[in-house]
Coordinates of C-alpha atoms in Angstrom, one line a residue:
M1 CA 96.9 121.5 88.5
K2 CA 95.6 118.6 89.7
F3 CA 94.0 116.1 87.4
S4 CA 90.5 116.5 89.1
Q5 CA 90.9 120.0 88.3
Y6 CA 91.4 119.0 84.6
K7 CA 88.6 120.8 82.5
Y8 CA 86.3 118.4 80.5
E9 CA 84.0 119.3 77.2
R10 CA 82.7 117.4 75.0
S11 CA 83.7 118.2 71.9
S12 CA 81.0 119.9 69.5
Y13 CA 81.8 118.0 66.0
E14 CA 80.1 120.2 64.1
N15 CA 81.8 123.6 64.8
I16 CA 85.1 121.5 65.2
K17 CA 84.5 120.7 61.3
E18 CA 84.1 124.3 60.3
D19 CA 87.4 125.3 61.9
F20 CA 88.9 122.5 61.0
T21 CA 88.2 122.3 57.6
K22 CA 89.1 125.7 57.0
L23 CA 92.5 125.5 58.6
V24 CA 92.9 122.5 56.3
D25 CA 92.5 124.4 53.4
K26 CA 94.4 127.2 54.5
I27 CA 97.7 124.4 55.0
N28 CA 96.9 123.5 51.1
N29 CA 97.2 126.5 50.0
S30 CA 99.8 128.1 51.5
N31 CA 102.5 129.9 49.1
T32 CA 105.6 129.1 51.9
Y33 CA 106.6 126.7 54.9
E34 CA 106.2 130.0 56.7
E35 CA 102.9 130.2 56.3
Q36 CA 102.2 126.6 56.0
K37 CA 103.9 125.9 59.5
K38 CA 102.0 128.2 61.2
Y39 CA 98.5 127.1 59.7
I40 CA 99.6 123.5 60.9
L41 CA 100.3 124.6 64.3
E42 CA 97.1 126.3 64.6
L43 CA 95.2 123.1 63.6
N44 CA 97.4 121.4 66.1
K45 CA 95.3 123.2 68.8
I46 CA 92.3 122.1 68.0
R47 CA 93.7 118.5 67.4
N48 CA 95.1 118.7 71.0
D49 CA 92.0 119.9 72.3
I50 CA 89.5 117.0 71.0
Q51 CA 92.7 114.4 71.8
S52 CA 92.6 115.9 75.6
N53 CA 88.5 115.7 75.9
S54 CA 88.5 112.1 74.6
T55 CA 91.4 111.0 76.8
I56 CA 90.3 112.8 80.1
A57 CA 86.9 111.0 79.7
S58 CA 87.9 107.8 79.2
I59 CA 90.1 108.3 82.1
R60 CA 87.7 108.7 84.5
Y61 CA 85.4 106.3 82.9
S62 CA 88.1 103.8 83.8
I63 CA 88.0 105.1 87.0
D64 CA 84.6 104.3 87.4
T65 CA 82.9 102.1 84.8
S66 CA 79.5 102.4 87.1
D67 CA 79.7 106.6 86.7
E68 CA 76.6 107.0 84.4
Y69 CA 78.1 111.1 83.4
Y70 CA 81.3 109.8 82.1
E71 CA 79.6 106.4 80.9
E72 CA 77.6 108.8 78.6
E73 CA 80.8 110.5 77.3
K74 CA 82.5 107.2 76.9
K75 CA 79.6 106.3 74.2
Y76 CA 79.9 110.1 73.0
W77 CA 83.4 109.6 71.8
D78 CA 83.0 105.5 70.6
E79 CA 80.7 106.7 68.6
Y80 CA 82.5 110.5 67.2
M81 CA 85.6 109.5 67.1
P82 CA 85.8 108.3 63.6
F83 CA 84.3 111.4 62.6
Y84 CA 87.3 113.1 64.0
E85 CA 89.6 110.6 62.7
D86 CA 88.1 111.7 59.0
L87 CA 89.0 115.2 59.9
N88 CA 92.4 113.9 60.8
C89 CA 92.8 112.1 57.3
D90 CA 92.1 115.2 55.4
F91 CA 95.1 116.8 57.5
Y92 CA 97.1 113.8 57.0
K93 CA 96.5 113.9 53.1
V94 CA 97.8 117.8 52.8
I95 CA 100.9 116.5 54.6
V96 CA 101.5 114.0 52.3
N97 CA 100.8 116.1 49.3
S98 CA 102.8 118.8 50.5
K99 CA 104.8 120.8 48.5
F100 CA 107.2 121.3 51.6
K101 CA 107.3 117.9 52.1
E102 CA 111.1 118.0 53.2
E103 CA 110.7 120.8 55.7
I104 CA 107.9 119.3 57.7
I105 CA 110.3 116.0 58.2
N106 CA 113.1 118.5 59.0
D107 CA 110.5 120.0 61.7
F108 CA 108.3 117.0 62.7
S109 CA 110.4 114.0 61.6
R110 CA 110.1 111.3 58.8
Q111 CA 108.4 109.1 61.5
F112 CA 105.4 111.8 61.9
Y113 CA 105.1 111.6 58.3
N114 CA 105.0 108.1 57.9
I115 CA 102.5 107.8 60.2
C116 CA 100.2 110.1 58.2
E117 CA 100.8 107.8 55.1
A118 CA 100.1 105.0 57.3
S119 CA 96.4 106.8 58.6
I120 CA 95.5 107.4 55.2
K121 CA 96.0 103.6 54.3
S122 CA 93.9 102.8 57.3
F123 CA 91.5 104.7 56.7
S124 CA 88.0 106.0 54.9
K125 CA 84.9 107.2 55.1
D126 CA 83.1 103.9 53.8
I127 CA 84.2 102.4 57.3
I128 CA 83.4 105.1 60.1
E129 CA 80.6 102.8 60.7
D130 CA 82.5 99.9 61.4
L131 CA 85.0 101.5 63.7
Q132 CA 82.0 103.1 65.6
E133 CA 81.2 99.5 66.1
E134 CA 84.8 98.4 67.2
N135 CA 84.6 101.2 69.5
M136 CA 81.3 100.2 71.2
L137 CA 82.4 96.7 71.3
C138 CA 85.6 97.4 72.8
S139 CA 83.9 99.6 75.6
Q140 CA 81.3 96.7 75.7
Y141 CA 84.4 94.5 76.8
T142 CA 86.2 96.7 79.5
K143 CA 82.3 96.8 81.0
L144 CA 82.1 92.9 80.9
L145 CA 85.5 93.0 83.2
A146 CA 85.1 95.4 85.2
S147 CA 81.6 93.9 86.1
A148 CA 82.9 90.6 88.0
K149 CA 81.8 90.0 91.5
I150 CA 83.0 87.1 92.6
E151 CA 82.3 86.2 96.6
Y152 CA 85.4 84.7 98.5
R153 CA 86.0 84.4 102.4
G154 CA 83.2 87.1 103.1
E155 CA 84.1 89.8 100.8
T156 CA 83.2 90.8 97.3
H157 CA 86.0 90.9 95.1
N158 CA 86.5 91.9 91.0
L159 CA 89.1 90.1 89.2
S160 CA 92.0 92.0 90.5
S161 CA 91.2 92.1 93.9
L162 CA 91.0 88.4 94.0
M163 CA 94.4 87.8 92.5
K164 CA 96.0 87.9 95.8
Y165 CA 94.8 85.1 96.5
M166 CA 95.6 83.3 93.5
M167 CA 99.7 84.0 94.4
D168 CA 99.0 82.9 98.2
K169 CA 101.6 80.3 99.5
D170 CA 99.1 78.2 100.7
R171 CA 97.9 75.8 97.7
E172 CA 94.3 75.3 98.8
T173 CA 93.9 79.0 98.6
R174 CA 95.4 79.5 95.3
I175 CA 93.3 76.5 93.7
E176 CA 90.1 77.9 95.6
S177 CA 90.2 81.0 94.2
T178 CA 92.0 80.3 91.3
K179 CA 88.8 78.2 90.1
L180 CA 87.1 80.8 91.4
Y181 CA 88.5 83.6 89.2
Y182 CA 87.9 81.5 85.9
S183 CA 84.3 80.8 86.8
Y184 CA 83.4 84.0 86.0
F185 CA 84.7 83.7 81.9
E186 CA 82.9 80.2 82.3
E187 CA 79.6 81.9 83.3
N188 CA 80.0 84.3 80.6
E189 CA 81.4 82.5 77.7
D190 CA 79.0 83.2 75.7
K191 CA 79.5 86.7 76.0
F192 CA 83.0 86.7 75.5
D193 CA 82.7 84.7 72.5
A194 CA 79.6 87.1 71.1
L195 CA 82.0 90.4 71.4
F196 CA 85.0 88.4 69.6
D197 CA 83.0 86.9 66.9
K198 CA 81.5 90.3 66.5
L199 CA 85.1 91.9 66.6
V200 CA 86.6 89.4 64.0
A201 CA 83.7 90.3 61.6
V202 CA 83.9 94.0 61.6
R203 CA 87.8 94.1 61.5
D204 CA 87.7 91.6 58.6
K205 CA 85.1 93.9 56.7
M206 CA 86.9 97.0 57.1
A207 CA 89.9 95.4 55.9
K208 CA 88.4 94.3 52.5
K209 CA 86.6 97.8 52.4
L210 CA 90.5 99.0 52.0
G211 CA 91.3 96.7 49.6
Y212 CA 93.5 94.4 51.6
N213 CA 93.2 90.8 51.6
S214 CA 92.7 90.4 55.1
F215 CA 92.7 92.4 58.8
T216 CA 96.4 91.3 59.4
E217 CA 98.0 93.5 56.6
L218 CA 95.3 96.5 58.1
G219 CA 96.3 95.6 61.4
Y220 CA 100.3 96.2 61.2
I221 CA 99.3 99.3 59.2
R222 CA 97.4 100.4 62.2
M223 CA 100.4 100.0 64.7
N224 CA 102.5 101.6 62.8
R225 CA 105.3 98.7 61.8
S226 CA 107.7 100.3 59.0
D227 CA 110.8 98.8 59.7
Y228 CA 109.7 94.7 60.1
N229 CA 107.2 92.6 58.7
E230 CA 105.2 89.5 59.2
D231 CA 107.7 87.1 58.0
M232 CA 110.6 88.6 60.6
I233 CA 107.9 88.2 63.3
K234 CA 107.4 84.2 62.3
K235 CA 111.1 83.7 62.0
L236 CA 110.9 85.5 65.8
R237 CA 108.4 83.0 66.9
K238 CA 110.3 80.5 65.7
E239 CA 113.6 81.1 67.6
V240 CA 111.7 81.6 71.4
Q241 CA 110.6 78.0 70.3
D242 CA 114.2 77.3 69.6
Y243 CA 115.9 78.8 73.1
I244 CA 113.3 80.6 75.2
V245 CA 110.8 77.5 75.8
L246 CA 113.8 75.2 76.4
L247 CA 115.1 77.7 79.2
C248 CA 111.5 78.3 80.7
N249 CA 110.8 74.6 80.8
K250 CA 114.2 74.4 83.0
L251 CA 113.1 76.9 85.1
Y252 CA 109.4 75.3 85.6
E253 CA 111.0 72.1 86.8
R254 CA 113.4 74.0 89.2
Q255 CA 110.3 75.7 90.6
A256 CA 108.0 72.6 91.1
K257 CA 111.3 71.1 93.1
R258 CA 111.9 74.2 95.1
I259 CA 108.0 74.7 96.4
G260 CA 107.9 70.7 97.1
I261 CA 105.1 69.8 94.5
D262 CA 105.3 66.5 92.5
D263 CA 101.9 67.0 90.5
F264 CA 102.5 70.8 89.1
W265 CA 99.7 72.4 87.6
F266 CA 98.4 75.7 86.6
A267 CA 97.8 77.1 90.1
D268 CA 101.0 76.9 91.2
E269 CA 103.0 78.7 88.0
S270 CA 102.2 81.7 90.2
I271 CA 104.0 80.8 93.5
E272 CA 108.1 80.3 93.2
F273 CA 108.8 79.9 97.2
K274 CA 107.4 77.4 99.5
S275 CA 107.8 80.2 102.2
G276 CA 105.6 82.6 99.4
N277 CA 106.5 84.8 97.0
A278 CA 108.0 88.7 98.2
T279 CA 105.7 90.4 99.7
I280 CA 105.8 94.5 100.1
K281 CA 106.2 95.9 103.5
G282 CA 103.8 98.6 103.5
G283 CA 101.5 97.2 106.2
E284 CA 98.1 99.2 106.6
E285 CA 99.3 102.2 104.4
Y286 CA 100.1 100.0 101.4
E287 CA 99.6 103.1 98.8
K288 CA 101.3 105.7 101.2
Y289 CA 104.1 103.4 101.6
I290 CA 105.2 102.7 98.1
I291 CA 104.5 106.7 96.8
E292 CA 107.0 107.4 99.4
N293 CA 109.6 104.6 98.7
G294 CA 108.6 105.4 95.0
K295 CA 109.6 109.2 96.0
R296 CA 112.7 108.2 96.8
M297 CA 113.5 105.9 94.3
Y298 CA 113.1 108.3 91.8
S299 CA 114.9 111.1 93.8
E300 CA 118.2 109.0 94.1
L301 CA 118.0 107.6 90.5
S302 CA 118.5 110.6 88.4
P303 CA 117.4 114.8 88.8
E304 CA 115.2 114.1 85.7
T305 CA 113.3 111.4 87.5
A306 CA 113.2 113.0 90.7
E307 CA 111.5 116.1 88.6
F308 CA 109.2 113.6 87.1
F309 CA 107.7 111.8 89.9
N310 CA 107.5 115.1 92.3
Y311 CA 105.1 116.5 89.3
M312 CA 102.9 113.4 89.3
T313 CA 102.3 112.8 93.2
E314 CA 101.8 116.5 93.4
N315 CA 99.2 116.9 90.6
E316 CA 97.4 113.7 91.5
L317 CA 98.3 111.8 88.2
M318 CA 98.0 108.3 89.0
D319 CA 95.1 106.6 90.2
L320 CA 96.9 103.0 91.3
V321 CA 94.4 101.1 93.9
T322 CA 91.9 98.4 92.9
R323 CA 87.9 99.6 93.6
K324 CA 84.8 98.1 93.0
S325 CA 83.7 99.2 89.4
K326 CA 86.9 100.2 88.2
A327 CA 88.1 99.0 84.9
A328 CA 90.8 95.9 84.5
G329 CA 94.2 96.3 83.9
G330 CA 96.7 99.2 84.1
Y331 CA 97.7 102.0 81.3
C332 CA 99.7 105.2 80.9
T333 CA 98.1 107.7 78.6
H334 CA 99.1 111.1 77.5
I335 CA 96.9 114.5 77.8
P336 CA 98.2 116.9 75.2
N337 CA 96.4 120.4 76.4
Y338 CA 98.6 119.7 79.9
N339 CA 101.6 118.5 78.6
S340 CA 100.8 115.9 81.4
P341 CA 101.3 111.5 81.5
F342 CA 98.5 109.7 83.8
I343 CA 98.9 106.3 85.5
F344 CA 96.1 103.7 85.7
S345 CA 96.5 100.5 87.6
N346 CA 95.2 98.2 89.7
F347 CA 97.2 97.5 93.0
N348 CA 96.2 93.9 94.0
N349 CA 98.7 93.7 97.4
T350 CA 101.2 91.5 95.6
S351 CA 105.1 91.9 94.3
E352 CA 103.6 92.3 90.9
D353 CA 102.3 96.5 92.1
I354 CA 106.1 97.5 92.0
D355 CA 106.8 95.7 88.4
V356 CA 103.6 98.2 87.4
L357 CA 104.5 100.8 89.0
A358 CA 107.8 100.8 87.3
H359 CA 106.6 100.0 84.0
E360 CA 104.2 102.4 83.9
A361 CA 106.5 104.9 85.4
G362 CA 108.7 103.9 82.4
H363 CA 106.1 105.2 79.8
A364 CA 105.0 108.2 81.8
F365 CA 108.5 109.4 82.5
Q366 CA 109.3 109.0 78.3
L367 CA 106.5 111.1 77.9
Y368 CA 107.5 114.0 80.3
M369 CA 111.0 113.7 78.7
S370 CA 109.3 114.4 75.4
R371 CA 106.4 116.1 76.3
D372 CA 107.5 119.7 74.4
I373 CA 107.1 117.5 71.5
E374 CA 104.1 119.4 69.1
M375 CA 102.4 116.2 67.5
Y376 CA 100.8 114.2 69.5
E377 CA 101.0 111.3 67.3
I378 CA 104.8 111.1 68.1
N379 CA 104.4 112.2 71.9
F380 CA 104.3 108.4 72.5
P381 CA 106.4 106.3 70.1
T382 CA 105.0 103.1 68.2
L383 CA 104.3 100.7 71.0
D384 CA 107.0 98.1 70.4
S385 CA 109.3 101.4 71.3
C386 CA 106.9 102.3 74.1
E387 CA 107.4 99.1 76.1
I388 CA 110.9 99.1 75.9
H389 CA 111.1 102.3 78.6
S390 CA 108.8 100.5 80.6
M391 CA 109.7 97.0 80.8
S392 CA 113.7 98.0 81.1
M393 CA 112.6 100.8 83.9
E394 CA 111.2 97.7 85.8
F395 CA 115.0 96.7 85.4
I396 CA 116.8 99.9 86.0
T397 CA 115.2 100.4 89.3
Y398 CA 116.3 96.5 91.0
P399 CA 118.9 98.8 93.1
W400 CA 116.1 100.3 94.9
M401 CA 114.0 97.3 95.2
K402 CA 115.4 96.8 99.0
L403 CA 113.3 99.7 99.9
F404 CA 110.0 98.1 99.2
F405 CA 111.1 94.2 100.0
K406 CA 113.6 94.3 102.7
E407 CA 114.8 90.8 103.9
D408 CA 112.5 89.6 100.4
T409 CA 114.5 91.6 97.9
L410 CA 116.9 88.9 96.2
K411 CA 113.0 86.8 96.3
Y412 CA 111.7 89.4 94.0
K413 CA 114.3 89.7 91.8
F414 CA 114.2 85.8 91.1
Y415 CA 110.9 86.0 90.1
H416 CA 110.6 89.3 88.7
M417 CA 113.5 88.1 86.2
S418 CA 112.2 84.7 86.2
S419 CA 108.7 86.0 85.7
A420 CA 110.0 88.5 82.5
I421 CA 111.3 85.5 80.5
K422 CA 108.9 83.1 81.1
F423 CA 106.4 86.0 79.2
I424 CA 107.8 85.4 76.3
P425 CA 106.5 82.5 75.2
Y426 CA 102.7 83.4 76.1
G427 CA 103.6 86.6 74.3
V428 CA 104.4 84.7 71.0
I429 CA 100.9 83.0 71.6
V430 CA 98.8 85.6 72.1
D431 CA 100.6 86.8 68.5
E432 CA 100.3 83.5 66.7
F433 CA 97.0 83.6 67.5
Q434 CA 95.7 86.9 66.2
H435 CA 97.4 85.9 63.0
R436 CA 95.9 82.8 63.0
I437 CA 92.4 84.1 63.5
Y438 CA 92.2 87.3 61.3
E439 CA 93.9 84.8 58.0
N440 CA 91.0 82.7 58.7
P441 CA 87.9 85.2 60.2
D442 CA 85.2 82.5 59.8
M443 CA 86.6 80.5 62.3
S444 CA 83.8 79.0 65.0
P445 CA 84.3 79.9 68.3
D446 CA 85.1 76.5 69.6
E447 CA 87.7 76.2 66.6
R448 CA 89.4 79.5 67.9
K449 CA 89.5 77.9 71.0
Q450 CA 91.2 74.7 69.9
V451 CA 93.8 77.5 68.1
F452 CA 94.8 78.5 71.4
R453 CA 95.3 75.6 73.1
D454 CA 97.2 74.1 70.6
L455 CA 99.8 77.0 70.7
E456 CA 99.7 76.8 74.3
K457 CA 100.9 73.5 74.1
K458 CA 103.5 74.3 71.5
Y459 CA 105.1 77.2 73.7
L460 CA 104.0 76.2 77.1
P461 CA 104.5 72.5 77.0
H462 CA 104.5 72.2 80.8
R463 CA 101.1 73.8 81.6
D464 CA 98.6 71.2 83.6
Y465 CA 95.0 72.8 83.3
R466 CA 93.3 69.8 85.1
D467 CA 89.9 70.7 87.0
I468 CA 89.5 74.0 85.2
D469 CA 87.3 73.2 82.2
I470 CA 87.2 76.1 80.5
L471 CA 91.0 76.7 80.6
E472 CA 91.6 73.3 79.1
K473 CA 89.0 74.5 76.4
G474 CA 91.1 77.4 75.6
C475 CA 89.8 80.5 76.8
Y476 CA 92.5 81.2 78.9
W477 CA 92.7 84.6 76.6
F478 CA 89.5 85.7 77.3
K479 CA 91.1 87.7 79.7
Q480 CA 93.6 88.9 77.2
G481 CA 92.1 92.7 76.9
H482 CA 94.7 93.3 73.6
I483 CA 93.2 90.5 72.1
F484 CA 90.1 92.1 72.1
K485 CA 90.6 96.0 72.1
N486 CA 94.3 96.3 70.5
P487 CA 94.5 93.4 67.9
F488 CA 98.3 93.1 67.2
Y489 CA 99.4 94.9 70.5
Y490 CA 101.2 92.0 71.9
I491 CA 104.7 90.5 70.0
D492 CA 105.9 94.4 70.9
Y493 CA 106.1 93.1 74.4
V494 CA 108.2 90.4 72.8
L495 CA 110.2 92.7 71.4
A496 CA 110.4 95.4 74.3
Q497 CA 111.6 92.5 76.7
V498 CA 114.5 91.4 74.4
C499 CA 115.9 95.0 74.7
A500 CA 115.0 95.2 78.4
F501 CA 116.7 92.1 79.5
Q502 CA 119.8 94.0 77.3
F503 CA 119.3 97.1 79.6
L504 CA 119.6 94.9 82.5
N505 CA 122.8 93.3 81.5
K506 CA 124.1 96.6 80.8
S507 CA 123.1 98.0 84.1
N508 CA 124.8 95.4 85.8
E509 CA 128.2 96.0 84.2
D510 CA 128.1 99.9 83.9
F511 CA 124.8 101.5 85.6
K512 CA 125.9 104.9 84.2
K513 CA 126.0 104.3 80.5
A514 CA 122.9 101.6 80.2
W515 CA 121.3 104.7 82.1
D516 CA 122.4 107.4 79.7
D517 CA 121.3 105.1 76.8
Y518 CA 117.7 105.3 78.6
I519 CA 117.4 108.8 78.7
N520 CA 118.4 109.2 75.3
I521 CA 115.7 106.9 74.1
C522 CA 113.0 108.2 76.3
K523 CA 114.2 111.9 74.9
I524 CA 113.5 111.2 71.3
G525 CA 109.9 110.4 72.0
G526 CA 108.0 109.4 69.1
T527 CA 109.9 111.0 66.6
K528 CA 112.2 107.8 65.1
S529 CA 111.0 104.0 64.2
F530 CA 111.5 100.8 65.9
L531 CA 114.7 100.0 65.0
E532 CA 115.7 103.4 65.0
I533 CA 115.2 103.4 68.9
V534 CA 116.9 100.1 69.1
E535 CA 120.2 101.4 67.6
I536 CA 120.0 105.0 69.6
G537 CA 119.8 102.4 72.5
N538 CA 122.6 101.1 71.8
L539 CA 120.6 97.6 71.6
E540 CA 120.6 94.5 69.4
S541 CA 117.7 94.1 67.3
P542 CA 115.5 91.1 68.3
F543 CA 115.7 90.1 64.7
E544 CA 119.4 89.7 64.6
E545 CA 120.3 86.2 64.2
N546 CA 121.7 84.8 67.8
T547 CA 120.0 87.4 69.8
M548 CA 117.3 85.3 71.4
K549 CA 120.1 82.7 71.8
N550 CA 121.8 85.4 73.2
I551 CA 119.4 86.5 75.6
S552 CA 118.1 82.8 76.8
Q553 CA 122.0 82.1 77.9
K554 CA 122.7 85.4 79.7
V555 CA 119.1 85.3 81.3
G556 CA 119.6 81.7 82.4
A557 CA 123.1 82.2 83.7
L558 CA 121.6 85.1 85.7
L559 CA 119.0 82.7 87.3
E560 CA 121.3 79.7 87.6
N561 CA 123.4 81.9 89.7
I562 CA 121.1 82.3 92.3
K563 CA 120.8 79.7 94.4
D564 CA 117.6 78.1 95.4
S565 CA 119.4 77.7 99.1
D566 CA 119.4 81.2 99.1
L567 CA 115.9 82.3 98.6

């Protein structure tokens, strides 16, 4: 069935509440585990209906934020999802207090049981109105980003479509388009500040109502982090500063020499080569070219990926190209009633379109391989583990990059590896920024901006924002949706990038072994925690001593072995 044929129906909370409550009572009062499991699975059908309808509404709204029908449906889910969370919390309490705990863990995994416990700790009826407000503010942020209309060279652009000019080999084009891009954030600075002010306040209020000292504690619980803590993350950030920042500084110096620019500044960071970055050779049939070659790539990679990608294309489960009023960014999500992943992105006619396709396909392939898992809480693993699948897929597909880039293939690989290691310092900036913000929720907007700018100077000491006042002021993070909508979801990318680089090294040494490890971590879905998945994938934990040092040395060597004269 094609996605356009997927049925959407607004769930009736009052009707669902009655049926839901009756089944929770039956689960609670079951005399045998067989009886209890039967009622759990019956209730799961109702839970899957709720999750599927809310997800379909969200996808269709993000595809076109000007669609009045789905805008109203999104508002409905923003308002009512906390009530459904309340019902789910009653279900989780029965699971956690079940006299058949060991049987539940055996059938549905300890990770599912742990998620139930964490969900109870992160919710109470007292915060329903606060959750509604948080949802509404996040939707306003999505709308604000999608509303950008920027005139450039005779066309009206959104934020996504302008990015191809920001990566142009012509420096004046880069400078013009970069200034225009960030002028949107300058013009709307007060709106972004006001939204974030309210989000910080409502999150802090929820944390205090639930008995936590700060939202940081609640944020970690909401992320279902069960096997690492704030102190371990702090140590990891220090190792990034000690090893990765030094490597990145060398890469930026090498980049400036390669492109022949003495006064290297922010608008130059996006261009790796004087002749221009690698380009996808799709011509006028750009999207068709990418899909056809993607189909060939995944058909050759493995029987499983061949079946998966055919399923995605035949059922129109990807919306890839940027359009007017389309929400910014990219994501992969899951629709339980159809056992289907869905990929959303904004192609911008740069090499990053292939990064995005492989990245989101990594998420979607993992979901496809674990689609028979009954509980939607564990179809996906926790987000730190999710990003291992996506980021590793970007490297695993390297042998097929010639299909997309032809003579630019080496350029692409160098740019991609270099960008991936350069990302890590930015990733820890976002993480440390959020820790600082939620430990000090009464900061003024200007104080927050100063914190972010100071962190940039710590982890990105090369960065020069001359002539872009809004960025020098510390507002680069306005465009980072995770900070607004998914607090504490960003160090996950750093942890996963460290794991993904290990898959790159393993695939260079023994591709079959690397693929076997990769497919094994896909099959288990979300039934294991982050460090358990790391172990199953035969990976070194990012928290182990010397892991970050080893990654910096190995990636540094890979990049050093590619001579600038060959690019």
